[in-house]
GROMACS .gro file of C-alpha atoms in nm:
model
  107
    1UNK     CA    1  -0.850  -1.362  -0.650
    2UNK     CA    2  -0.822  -1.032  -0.851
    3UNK     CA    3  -0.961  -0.747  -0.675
    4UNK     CA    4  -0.984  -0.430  -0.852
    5UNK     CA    5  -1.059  -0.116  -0.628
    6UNK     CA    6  -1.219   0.205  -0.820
    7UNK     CA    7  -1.161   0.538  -0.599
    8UNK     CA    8  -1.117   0.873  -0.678
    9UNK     CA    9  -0.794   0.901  -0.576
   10UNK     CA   10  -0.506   0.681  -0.535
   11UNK     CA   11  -0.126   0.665  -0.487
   12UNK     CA   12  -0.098   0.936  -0.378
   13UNK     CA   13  -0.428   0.994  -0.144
   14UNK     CA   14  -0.528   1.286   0.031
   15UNK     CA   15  -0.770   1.125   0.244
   16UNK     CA   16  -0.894   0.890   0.524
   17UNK     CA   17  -1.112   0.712   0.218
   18UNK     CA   18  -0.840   0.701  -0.014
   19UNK     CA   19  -0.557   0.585   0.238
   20UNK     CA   20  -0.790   0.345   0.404
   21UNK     CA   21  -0.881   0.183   0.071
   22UNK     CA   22  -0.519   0.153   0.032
   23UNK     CA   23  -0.394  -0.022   0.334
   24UNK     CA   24  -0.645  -0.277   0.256
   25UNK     CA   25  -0.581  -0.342  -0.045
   26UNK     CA   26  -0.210  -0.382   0.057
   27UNK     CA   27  -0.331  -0.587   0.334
   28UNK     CA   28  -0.520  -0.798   0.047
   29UNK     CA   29  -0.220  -0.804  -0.182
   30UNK     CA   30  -0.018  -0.981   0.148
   31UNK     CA   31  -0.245  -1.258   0.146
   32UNK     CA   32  -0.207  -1.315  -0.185
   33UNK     CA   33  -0.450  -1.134  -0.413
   34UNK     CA   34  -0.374  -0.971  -0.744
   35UNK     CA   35  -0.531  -0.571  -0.692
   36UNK     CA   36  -0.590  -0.355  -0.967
   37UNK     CA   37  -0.705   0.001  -0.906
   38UNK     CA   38  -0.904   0.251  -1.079
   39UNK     CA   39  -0.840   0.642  -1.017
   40UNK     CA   40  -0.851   1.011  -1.159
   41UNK     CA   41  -0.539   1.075  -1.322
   42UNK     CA   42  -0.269   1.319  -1.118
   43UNK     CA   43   0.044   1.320  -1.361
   44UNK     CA   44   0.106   1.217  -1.683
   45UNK     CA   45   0.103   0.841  -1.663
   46UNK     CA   46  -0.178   0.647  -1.778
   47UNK     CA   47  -0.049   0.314  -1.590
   48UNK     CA   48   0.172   0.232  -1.372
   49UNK     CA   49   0.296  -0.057  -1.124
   50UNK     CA   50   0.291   0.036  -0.796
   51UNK     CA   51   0.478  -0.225  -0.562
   52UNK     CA   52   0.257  -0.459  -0.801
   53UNK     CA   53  -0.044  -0.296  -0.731
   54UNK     CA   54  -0.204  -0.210  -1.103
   55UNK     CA   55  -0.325   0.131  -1.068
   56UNK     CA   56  -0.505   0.238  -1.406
   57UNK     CA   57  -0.545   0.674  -1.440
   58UNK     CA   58  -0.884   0.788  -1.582
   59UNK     CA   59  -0.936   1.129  -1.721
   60UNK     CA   60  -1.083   1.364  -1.440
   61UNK     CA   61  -1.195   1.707  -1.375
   62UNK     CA   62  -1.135   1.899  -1.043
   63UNK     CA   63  -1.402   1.960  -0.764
   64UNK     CA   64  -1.441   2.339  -0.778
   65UNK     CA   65  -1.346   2.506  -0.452
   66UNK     CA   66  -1.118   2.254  -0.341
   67UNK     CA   67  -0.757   2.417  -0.455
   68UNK     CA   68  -0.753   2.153  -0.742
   69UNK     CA   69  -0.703   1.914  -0.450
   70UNK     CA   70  -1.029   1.711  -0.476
   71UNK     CA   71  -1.148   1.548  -0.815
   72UNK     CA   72  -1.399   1.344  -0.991
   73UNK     CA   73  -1.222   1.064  -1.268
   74UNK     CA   74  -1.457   1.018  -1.584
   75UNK     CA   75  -1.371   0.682  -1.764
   76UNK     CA   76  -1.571   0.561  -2.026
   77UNK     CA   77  -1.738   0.228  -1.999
   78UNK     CA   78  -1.539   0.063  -2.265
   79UNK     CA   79  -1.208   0.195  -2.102
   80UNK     CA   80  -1.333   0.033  -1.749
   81UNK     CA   81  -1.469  -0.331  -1.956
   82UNK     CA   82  -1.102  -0.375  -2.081
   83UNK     CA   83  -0.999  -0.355  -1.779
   84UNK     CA   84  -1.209  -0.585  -1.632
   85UNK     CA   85  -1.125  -0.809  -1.872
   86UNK     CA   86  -0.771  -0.799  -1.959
   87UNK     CA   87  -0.685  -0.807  -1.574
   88UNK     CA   88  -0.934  -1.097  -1.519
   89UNK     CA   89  -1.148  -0.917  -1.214
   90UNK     CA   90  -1.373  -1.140  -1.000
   91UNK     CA   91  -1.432  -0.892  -0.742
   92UNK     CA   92  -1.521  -0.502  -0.777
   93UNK     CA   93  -1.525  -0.243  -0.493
   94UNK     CA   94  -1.693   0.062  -0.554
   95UNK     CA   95  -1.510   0.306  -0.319
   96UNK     CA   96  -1.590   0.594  -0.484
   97UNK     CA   97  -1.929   0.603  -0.667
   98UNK     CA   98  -1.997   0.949  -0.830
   99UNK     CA   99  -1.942   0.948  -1.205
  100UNK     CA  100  -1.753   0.617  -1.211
  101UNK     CA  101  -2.039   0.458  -1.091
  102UNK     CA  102  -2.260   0.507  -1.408
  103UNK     CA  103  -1.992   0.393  -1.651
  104UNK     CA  104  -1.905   0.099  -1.437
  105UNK     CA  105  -2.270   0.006  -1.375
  106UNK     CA  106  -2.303  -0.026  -1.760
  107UNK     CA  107  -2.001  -0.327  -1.817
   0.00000   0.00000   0.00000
């Protein structure tokens, strides 16, 4: 099945949600999954492989107050529907909801 996972931040996470979302996915990719994963971008790199894990970097803007730490990733919705489509995705989890949420909502 491919599984793509949209969080705010991924590879590296700063977080219990972020860390949890990927052990899971890891735990998913064991079993035999393809996972994909959508995420603010923290470097330069639009894509990259990670341990074939597909982890795609959206534009973002940092959460004030939070020592540029924290973020929020704004993709558009046609950047998220090729995604969706290229990589084949049956199954979407919404980890992180707060401006992804309306562009994904829209595919």
């Amino acid at each position: 099945m491919n599984i793509c996972f949209v969080v705010d931040m991924a590879f590296p996470s700063f977080g219990g949600l972020s860390r949890t979302t990927e052990r899971f996915a890891r735990r998913l990719q064991k079993k035999g999954h393809q996972i994909t994963f959508i995420c603010g971008k923290n470097n330069a790199k639009s894509f990259e492989n990670i341990e074939g894990i597909k982890v795609y970097r959206m534009r973002k803007f940092n959460i004030p107050f939070t020592n540029n730490i924290y973020y929020q990733q704004f993709p558009s919705k046609k950047e998220i529907r090729d995604i969706l489509v290229k990589d084949e995705i049956e199954v979407v989890v919404l980890v992180s909801f707060a401006l992804v949420a309306g562009s994904l909502l829209k595919c």
